[in-house]
């Protein structure tokens, strides 16, 4: 997994609430058996018409936002299906950070397993960031994970919270499975005691 | 006696293997269900790192999302769908994971066959790379969806790194009136608290109305919990649960079963346990629900009218309502019962069980599906199909003009050939009315099985109580 520490990039505004993972990556693209290559289909039904042509009014099709690496979105981002194809598609497009007032739990977890930082801010902070993002490519936003700070184009600083384990994983690009496997003896111990207490399992 | 604990606290505590740092714990997983869409990259990850499946005996796989519901004997024609199912078959063979093939009568939607086979038991932790894993909470199991990276983590370690969620309780008092079902309770709750109302929480359902539900109804309710933003729903196990589990193929056998029941009886929330959030509802006030928009929270009683964006105080909700009305092709103020449908879908992990099909049969027996409506019924599993046919339900459905299909996820998410075309409008017993969910440009109204049956007969959203 790619590490995440600091990022300064264009932020694309998506002032919609309840952006679900079906919107982020529609099901016809879930038939892949790989992780890579989903970026071209990110937000496919909002981004392309029925003939596959780009819709001009969709934010990521506008020249200012084609290289956006941050998304600023409405409440409850990533709700619905658990498909990890959603963060894979975001990452493949180049998005490394999503900022919203809240995230669906499974999507939130999936982001951290893929080097994407989801940041939760207050409604007032979101409004300000949305305005900043609407200024286009001239207004970049900076993220500092170590310091847990968002810096707007006008220098305003927003502090954000992040779970320490998740922060550590992103900063170091940690192999979580490897970490758990180091605790193999504890897992084996647990299994032994369970066999006695609940032998039907 | 220690501090009073909730049911969630108890299951959590009994599965903690270790604490990693501050809020992160290693939680043991008792049952891992696997399907073809969210597992190929996980098995590939194991292969690339030379890792094995730690407990194939605690893992179970089936293909459900991509399988055709017509002419299954001919196999899958879509090459991408076929590759995905073939990949699951190859992976389960390579890693020694038990698997029901597409020709096995016991196959079906993963969340239907888990309980049906006794793979789902009270007190367990259950995960699957599918958000509707919350279904299994109906048994008093802590069950939730995970992403593919976590699928790989569970395959390799039989554990998951987790933060503990908060406790929320939804109490539903009283008796459900005629024509009102678990689906209506679910939609009423989501309509009330919103699709982010349960975020960060595990919801325990309590109250007389919940106790009175069958296991099928409890599964419908817990299934929709993810639509309220909570990862998991829980219902404390009771005699209804034990009776359902008894004698199922993978359930504890005689001797062991009694020992298990004694433990399962301890699985309830202690008097005085703390809940971070409480919601109460009166079942006797409920009437059948339907969704009008593109989020499950856009739910209203069937006697209502399509709202106007101005009815919402919140700016974000106003914008969402305006977009939803445009997408759904509806005008504010029109009566919900004036909305005409051209498709009806009955099935899914929400409402594809035998009780759901019996409910439909009761409504449509001796009636006809309106000629303008294309109506399909997709049983949730091979065993549900066999049971329905043994009861003669298929004959009732076909005589009424429904198509009786083979089991699978089907038009709930339209990954196979069953999908809506642009502008099609469907009364659906599934769980999500998102834009494009049942096919690009398709319009979904979520309803109970009885309400779907009523819509099939009249060709419009209909109060099922009028047909009872």
PDB file of C-alpha atoms in Angstrom, chain A:
ATOM      1  CA  UNK A   1       0.000   0.000   0.000  1.00  0.00           C
ATOM      2  CA  UNK A   2       1.257   3.473  -0.901  1.00  0.00           C
ATOM      3  CA  UNK A   3       2.079   5.636   2.102  1.00  0.00           C
ATOM      4  CA  UNK A   4       0.248   8.857   2.819  1.00  0.00           C
ATOM      5  CA  UNK A   5       1.824  11.773   4.618  1.00  0.00           C
ATOM      6  CA  UNK A   6       1.494  15.157   2.936  1.00  0.00           C
ATOM      7  CA  UNK A   7      -0.559  16.129  -0.078  1.00  0.00           C
ATOM      8  CA  UNK A   8      -1.061  19.456  -1.849  1.00  0.00           C
ATOM      9  CA  UNK A   9      -3.528  19.203  -4.678  1.00  0.00           C
ATOM     10  CA  UNK A  10      -6.595  20.505  -6.482  1.00  0.00           C
ATOM     11  CA  UNK A  11      -9.827  19.577  -4.722  1.00  0.00           C
ATOM     12  CA  UNK A  12     -12.977  18.781  -6.701  1.00  0.00           C
ATOM     13  CA  UNK A  13     -16.285  19.904  -5.138  1.00  0.00           C
ATOM     14  CA  UNK A  14     -19.189  17.416  -5.130  1.00  0.00           C
ATOM     15  CA  UNK A  15     -21.910  19.104  -3.065  1.00  0.00           C
ATOM     16  CA  UNK A  16     -24.205  16.053  -3.010  1.00  0.00           C
ATOM     17  CA  UNK A  17     -25.270  14.139   0.099  1.00  0.00           C
ATOM     18  CA  UNK A  18     -25.388  10.319   0.263  1.00  0.00           C
ATOM     19  CA  UNK A  19     -22.982   9.629  -2.607  1.00  0.00           C
ATOM     20  CA  UNK A  20     -23.214   5.844  -2.587  1.00  0.00           C
ATOM     21  CA  UNK A  21     -20.709   3.274  -3.783  1.00  0.00           C
ATOM     22  CA  UNK A  22     -23.034   2.354  -6.678  1.00  0.00           C
ATOM     23  CA  UNK A  23     -22.508   5.925  -7.929  1.00  0.00           C
ATOM     24  CA  UNK A  24     -18.764   5.765  -7.316  1.00  0.00           C
ATOM     25  CA  UNK A  25     -18.410   2.553  -9.307  1.00  0.00           C
ATOM     26  CA  UNK A  26     -21.522   1.013 -10.916  1.00  0.00           C
ATOM     27  CA  UNK A  27     -21.932  -2.764 -10.704  1.00  0.00           C
ATOM     28  CA  UNK A  28     -21.167  -3.517 -14.349  1.00  0.00           C
ATOM     29  CA  UNK A  29     -17.522  -2.779 -13.487  1.00  0.00           C
ATOM     30  CA  UNK A  30     -17.381  -5.161 -10.523  1.00  0.00           C
ATOM     31  CA  UNK A  31     -16.883  -8.171 -12.766  1.00  0.00           C
ATOM     32  CA  UNK A  32     -13.139  -7.643 -12.839  1.00  0.00           C
ATOM     33  CA  UNK A  33     -10.869 -10.003 -10.936  1.00  0.00           C
ATOM     34  CA  UNK A  34      -8.202  -7.294 -10.565  1.00  0.00           C
ATOM     35  CA  UNK A  35      -7.793  -4.179  -8.457  1.00  0.00           C
ATOM     36  CA  UNK A  36      -6.269  -1.917 -11.115  1.00  0.00           C
ATOM     37  CA  UNK A  37      -7.861  -0.139 -14.056  1.00  0.00           C
ATOM     38  CA  UNK A  38     -11.120   1.076 -12.494  1.00  0.00           C
ATOM     39  CA  UNK A  39     -10.289   4.809 -12.646  1.00  0.00           C
ATOM     40  CA  UNK A  40     -11.761   5.308 -16.102  1.00  0.00           C
ATOM     41  CA  UNK A  41     -15.105   4.082 -14.765  1.00  0.00           C
ATOM     42  CA  UNK A  42     -15.112   6.146 -11.592  1.00  0.00           C
ATOM     43  CA  UNK A  43     -18.565   7.811 -11.288  1.00  0.00           C
ATOM     44  CA  UNK A  44     -19.286   6.305 -14.745  1.00  0.00           C
ATOM     45  CA  UNK A  45     -23.020   7.013 -14.927  1.00  0.00           C
ATOM     46  CA  UNK A  46     -22.602  10.618 -13.777  1.00  0.00           C
ATOM     47  CA  UNK A  47     -19.499  11.140 -15.894  1.00  0.00           C
ATOM     48  CA  UNK A  48     -20.474   9.672 -19.292  1.00  0.00           C
ATOM     49  CA  UNK A  49     -23.649   9.666 -21.375  1.00  0.00           C
ATOM     50  CA  UNK A  50     -25.192   6.468 -22.773  1.00  0.00           C
ATOM     51  CA  UNK A  51     -22.800   6.552 -25.734  1.00  0.00           C
ATOM     52  CA  UNK A  52     -19.767   6.828 -23.483  1.00  0.00           C
ATOM     53  CA  UNK A  53     -19.131  10.531 -24.180  1.00  0.00           C
ATOM     54  CA  UNK A  54     -18.062  12.751 -21.308  1.00  0.00           C
ATOM     55  CA  UNK A  55     -20.779  14.931 -19.772  1.00  0.00           C
ATOM     56  CA  UNK A  56     -19.380  18.457 -19.700  1.00  0.00           C
ATOM     57  CA  UNK A  57     -21.134  19.473 -16.513  1.00  0.00           C
ATOM     58  CA  UNK A  58     -19.662  16.685 -14.387  1.00  0.00           C
ATOM     59  CA  UNK A  59     -16.969  18.092 -12.135  1.00  0.00           C
ATOM     60  CA  UNK A  60     -14.161  15.657 -12.977  1.00  0.00           C
ATOM     61  CA  UNK A  61     -14.664  16.331 -16.690  1.00  0.00           C
ATOM     62  CA  UNK A  62     -13.957  20.038 -16.283  1.00  0.00           C
ATOM     63  CA  UNK A  63     -10.394  21.123 -17.164  1.00  0.00           C
ATOM     64  CA  UNK A  64      -9.772  22.603 -13.705  1.00  0.00           C
ATOM     65  CA  UNK A  65     -10.515  19.314 -11.934  1.00  0.00           C
ATOM     66  CA  UNK A  66      -9.165  16.621 -14.237  1.00  0.00           C
ATOM     67  CA  UNK A  67      -6.109  16.258 -12.043  1.00  0.00           C
ATOM     68  CA  UNK A  68      -7.911  16.608  -8.726  1.00  0.00           C
ATOM     69  CA  UNK A  69      -6.461  14.438  -5.961  1.00  0.00           C
ATOM     70  CA  UNK A  70      -8.913  15.530  -3.284  1.00  0.00           C
ATOM     71  CA  UNK A  71     -12.720  15.266  -3.262  1.00  0.00           C
ATOM     72  CA  UNK A  72     -14.891  17.529  -1.129  1.00  0.00           C
ATOM     73  CA  UNK A  73     -18.296  15.857  -0.813  1.00  0.00           C
ATOM     74  CA  UNK A  74     -21.616  16.076   1.020  1.00  0.00           C
ATOM     75  CA  UNK A  75     -22.654  14.079   4.072  1.00  0.00           C
ATOM     76  CA  UNK A  76     -22.608  10.256   4.323  1.00  0.00           C
ATOM     77  CA  UNK A  77     -20.092   9.669   1.529  1.00  0.00           C
ATOM     78  CA  UNK A  78     -19.588   6.040   0.461  1.00  0.00           C
ATOM     79  CA  UNK A  79     -22.859   4.628   1.787  1.00  0.00           C
ATOM     80  CA  UNK A  80     -24.337   1.396   0.485  1.00  0.00           C
ATOM     81  CA  UNK A  81     -22.443  -1.555  -0.920  1.00  0.00           C
ATOM     82  CA  UNK A  82     -19.183  -2.719   0.727  1.00  0.00           C
ATOM     83  CA  UNK A  83     -17.438  -2.932  -2.664  1.00  0.00           C
ATOM     84  CA  UNK A  84     -13.765  -2.048  -2.256  1.00  0.00           C
ATOM     85  CA  UNK A  85     -13.879  -1.300  -5.971  1.00  0.00           C
ATOM     86  CA  UNK A  86     -15.018   2.184  -4.853  1.00  0.00           C
ATOM     87  CA  UNK A  87     -11.715   3.168  -3.209  1.00  0.00           C
ATOM     88  CA  UNK A  88      -9.832   1.250  -5.922  1.00  0.00           C
ATOM     89  CA  UNK A  89     -11.559   3.378  -8.581  1.00  0.00           C
ATOM     90  CA  UNK A  90     -10.890   6.612  -6.663  1.00  0.00           C
ATOM     91  CA  UNK A  91      -7.235   5.682  -6.217  1.00  0.00           C
ATOM     92  CA  UNK A  92      -6.819   4.616  -9.837  1.00  0.00           C
ATOM     93  CA  UNK A  93      -8.211   7.991 -10.938  1.00  0.00           C
ATOM     94  CA  UNK A  94      -5.744   9.725  -8.621  1.00  0.00           C
ATOM     95  CA  UNK A  95      -7.897  10.668  -5.602  1.00  0.00           C
ATOM     96  CA  UNK A  96      -5.904  10.264  -2.347  1.00  0.00           C
ATOM     97  CA  UNK A  97      -8.160  12.122   0.066  1.00  0.00           C
ATOM     98  CA  UNK A  98     -11.922  12.594   0.521  1.00  0.00           C
ATOM     99  CA  UNK A  99     -13.323  15.239   2.852  1.00  0.00           C
ATOM    100  CA  UNK A 100     -16.934  15.097   4.080  1.00  0.00           C
ATOM    101  CA  UNK A 101     -19.042  15.628   7.192  1.00  0.00           C
ATOM    102  CA  UNK A 102     -19.446  11.836   7.567  1.00  0.00           C
ATOM    103  CA  UNK A 103     -18.527   8.550   5.903  1.00  0.00           C
ATOM    104  CA  UNK A 104     -20.218   5.170   5.814  1.00  0.00           C
ATOM    105  CA  UNK A 105     -18.304   2.762   8.077  1.00  0.00           C
ATOM    106  CA  UNK A 106     -17.265   0.105   5.572  1.00  0.00           C
ATOM    107  CA  UNK A 107     -16.136   2.636   2.965  1.00  0.00           C
ATOM    108  CA  UNK A 108     -14.182   4.479   5.664  1.00  0.00           C
ATOM    109  CA  UNK A 109     -12.314   1.280   6.581  1.00  0.00           C
ATOM    110  CA  UNK A 110     -11.721   0.361   2.952  1.00  0.00           C
ATOM    111  CA  UNK A 111     -10.049   3.734   2.313  1.00  0.00           C
ATOM    112  CA  UNK A 112      -7.426   3.152   4.988  1.00  0.00           C
ATOM    113  CA  UNK A 113      -6.573  -0.258   3.503  1.00  0.00           C
ATOM    114  CA  UNK A 114      -5.796   1.454   0.191  1.00  0.00           C
ATOM    115  CA  UNK A 115      -3.796   4.530   1.069  1.00  0.00           C
ATOM    116  CA  UNK A 116      -6.719   6.944   0.861  1.00  0.00           C
ATOM    117  CA  UNK A 117      -7.358   9.352   3.726  1.00  0.00           C
ATOM    118  CA  UNK A 118     -11.026  10.077   4.549  1.00  0.00           C
ATOM    119  CA  UNK A 119     -11.303  13.242   6.648  1.00  0.00           C
ATOM    120  CA  UNK A 120     -14.370  14.189   8.660  1.00  0.00           C
ATOM    121  CA  UNK A 121     -14.997  17.897   9.236  1.00  0.00           C
ATOM    122  CA  UNK A 122     -17.840  19.996  10.660  1.00  0.00           C
ATOM    123  CA  UNK A 123     -20.623  21.321   8.375  1.00  0.00           C
ATOM    124  CA  UNK A 124     -19.160  24.855   8.643  1.00  0.00           C
ATOM    125  CA  UNK A 125     -15.687  23.637   7.723  1.00  0.00           C
ATOM    126  CA  UNK A 126     -17.090  21.657   4.819  1.00  0.00           C
ATOM    127  CA  UNK A 127     -18.902  24.704   3.516  1.00  0.00           C
ATOM    128  CA  UNK A 128     -15.683  26.722   3.556  1.00  0.00           C
ATOM    129  CA  UNK A 129     -13.703  23.936   1.848  1.00  0.00           C
ATOM    130  CA  UNK A 130     -16.463  23.523  -0.751  1.00  0.00           C
ATOM    131  CA  UNK A 131     -16.193  27.239  -1.555  1.00  0.00           C
ATOM    132  CA  UNK A 132     -12.417  26.941  -1.791  1.00  0.00           C
ATOM    133  CA  UNK A 133     -12.715  23.957  -4.104  1.00  0.00           C
ATOM    134  CA  UNK A 134     -15.178  25.780  -6.329  1.00  0.00           C
ATOM    135  CA  UNK A 135     -12.426  28.270  -7.136  1.00  0.00           C
ATOM    136  CA  UNK A 136     -10.835  25.593  -9.322  1.00  0.00           C
ATOM    137  CA  UNK A 137      -7.219  24.826 -10.121  1.00  0.00           C
ATOM    138  CA  UNK A 138      -5.894  28.071  -8.677  1.00  0.00           C
ATOM    139  CA  UNK A 139      -6.948  27.092  -5.194  1.00  0.00           C
ATOM    140  CA  UNK A 140      -5.066  24.047  -3.938  1.00  0.00           C
ATOM    141  CA  UNK A 141      -5.626  22.466  -0.554  1.00  0.00           C
ATOM    142  CA  UNK A 142      -2.862  20.929   1.567  1.00  0.00           C
ATOM    143  CA  UNK A 143      -3.224  17.930   3.856  1.00  0.00           C
ATOM    144  CA  UNK A 144      -0.712  17.050   6.551  1.00  0.00           C
ATOM    145  CA  UNK A 145      -1.586  13.692   8.120  1.00  0.00           C
ATOM    146  CA  UNK A 146       1.217  13.723  10.697  1.00  0.00           C
ATOM    147  CA  UNK A 147       0.011  17.088  12.037  1.00  0.00           C
ATOM    148  CA  UNK A 148      -3.672  16.232  11.305  1.00  0.00           C
ATOM    149  CA  UNK A 149      -4.215  19.526   9.505  1.00  0.00           C
ATOM    150  CA  UNK A 150      -5.945  20.781   6.386  1.00  0.00           C
ATOM    151  CA  UNK A 151      -4.599  24.075   5.023  1.00  0.00           C
ATOM    152  CA  UNK A 152      -6.888  26.022   2.700  1.00  0.00           C
ATOM    153  CA  UNK A 153      -5.733  28.253  -0.168  1.00  0.00           C
ATOM    154  CA  UNK A 154      -6.074  31.321   2.042  1.00  0.00           C
ATOM    155  CA  UNK A 155      -3.920  29.821   4.774  1.00  0.00           C
ATOM    156  CA  UNK A 156      -6.771  28.868   7.127  1.00  0.00           C
ATOM    157  CA  UNK A 157      -6.010  25.711   9.121  1.00  0.00           C
ATOM    158  CA  UNK A 158      -8.518  23.020  10.064  1.00  0.00           C
ATOM    159  CA  UNK A 159      -7.500  20.381  12.579  1.00  0.00           C
ATOM    160  CA  UNK A 160      -8.982  16.898  12.051  1.00  0.00           C
ATOM    161  CA  UNK A 161      -9.226  13.674  14.043  1.00  0.00           C
ATOM    162  CA  UNK A 162      -8.034  10.281  12.868  1.00  0.00           C
ATOM    163  CA  UNK A 163      -7.811   6.942  14.691  1.00  0.00           C
ATOM    164  CA  UNK A 164      -4.183   6.392  15.706  1.00  0.00           C
ATOM    165  CA  UNK A 165      -3.982   2.867  14.288  1.00  0.00           C
ATOM    166  CA  UNK A 166      -5.295   3.991  10.915  1.00  0.00           C
ATOM    167  CA  UNK A 167      -2.969   6.986  10.926  1.00  0.00           C
ATOM    168  CA  UNK A 168      -0.024   4.725  11.643  1.00  0.00           C
ATOM    169  CA  UNK A 169      -1.046   2.372   8.808  1.00  0.00           C
ATOM    170  CA  UNK A 170      -1.212   5.234   6.290  1.00  0.00           C
ATOM    171  CA  UNK A 171       1.995   6.923   7.404  1.00  0.00           C
ATOM    172  CA  UNK A 172       3.977   3.691   7.164  1.00  0.00           C
ATOM    173  CA  UNK A 173       2.108   1.890   4.356  1.00  0.00           C
ATOM    174  CA  UNK A 174       1.808  -1.018   6.780  1.00  0.00           C
ATOM    175  CA  UNK A 175       0.981  -4.609   5.793  1.00  0.00           C
ATOM    176  CA  UNK A 176      -1.810  -5.201   8.266  1.00  0.00           C
ATOM    177  CA  UNK A 177      -2.008  -8.944   7.607  1.00  0.00           C
ATOM    178  CA  UNK A 178       1.686  -9.275   8.337  1.00  0.00           C
ATOM    179  CA  UNK A 179       1.157  -7.406  11.590  1.00  0.00           C
ATOM    180  CA  UNK A 180      -1.676  -9.711  12.689  1.00  0.00           C
ATOM    181  CA  UNK A 181       0.266 -12.806  11.682  1.00  0.00           C
ATOM    182  CA  UNK A 182       2.926 -11.770  14.202  1.00  0.00           C
ATOM    183  CA  UNK A 183       0.229 -12.375  16.834  1.00  0.00           C
ATOM    184  CA  UNK A 184      -0.348 -15.895  15.554  1.00  0.00           C
ATOM    185  CA  UNK A 185       0.307 -17.453  18.977  1.00  0.00           C
ATOM    186  CA  UNK A 186      -2.417 -15.295  20.553  1.00  0.00           C
ATOM    187  CA  UNK A 187      -4.884 -16.374  17.883  1.00  0.00           C
ATOM    188  CA  UNK A 188      -3.961 -20.027  18.433  1.00  0.00           C
ATOM    189  CA  UNK A 189      -4.369 -19.614  22.210  1.00  0.00           C
ATOM    190  CA  UNK A 190      -7.787 -18.061  21.685  1.00  0.00           C
ATOM    191  CA  UNK A 191      -8.825 -20.923  19.419  1.00  0.00           C
ATOM    192  CA  UNK A 192      -7.748 -23.485  22.008  1.00  0.00           C
ATOM    193  CA  UNK A 193      -9.767 -21.901  24.814  1.00  0.00           C
ATOM    194  CA  UNK A 194     -12.802 -21.519  22.537  1.00  0.00           C
ATOM    195  CA  UNK A 195     -12.693 -25.202  21.662  1.00  0.00           C
ATOM    196  CA  UNK A 196     -13.285 -25.977  25.329  1.00  0.00           C
ATOM    197  CA  UNK A 197     -15.947 -23.325  25.963  1.00  0.00           C
ATOM    198  CA  UNK A 198     -17.920 -23.590  22.732  1.00  0.00           C
ATOM    199  CA  UNK A 199     -17.056 -26.937  21.183  1.00  0.00           C
ATOM    200  CA  UNK A 200     -19.866 -26.644  18.594  1.00  0.00           C
ATOM    201  CA  UNK A 201     -18.028 -23.872  16.736  1.00  0.00           C
TER     202      UNK A 201
END
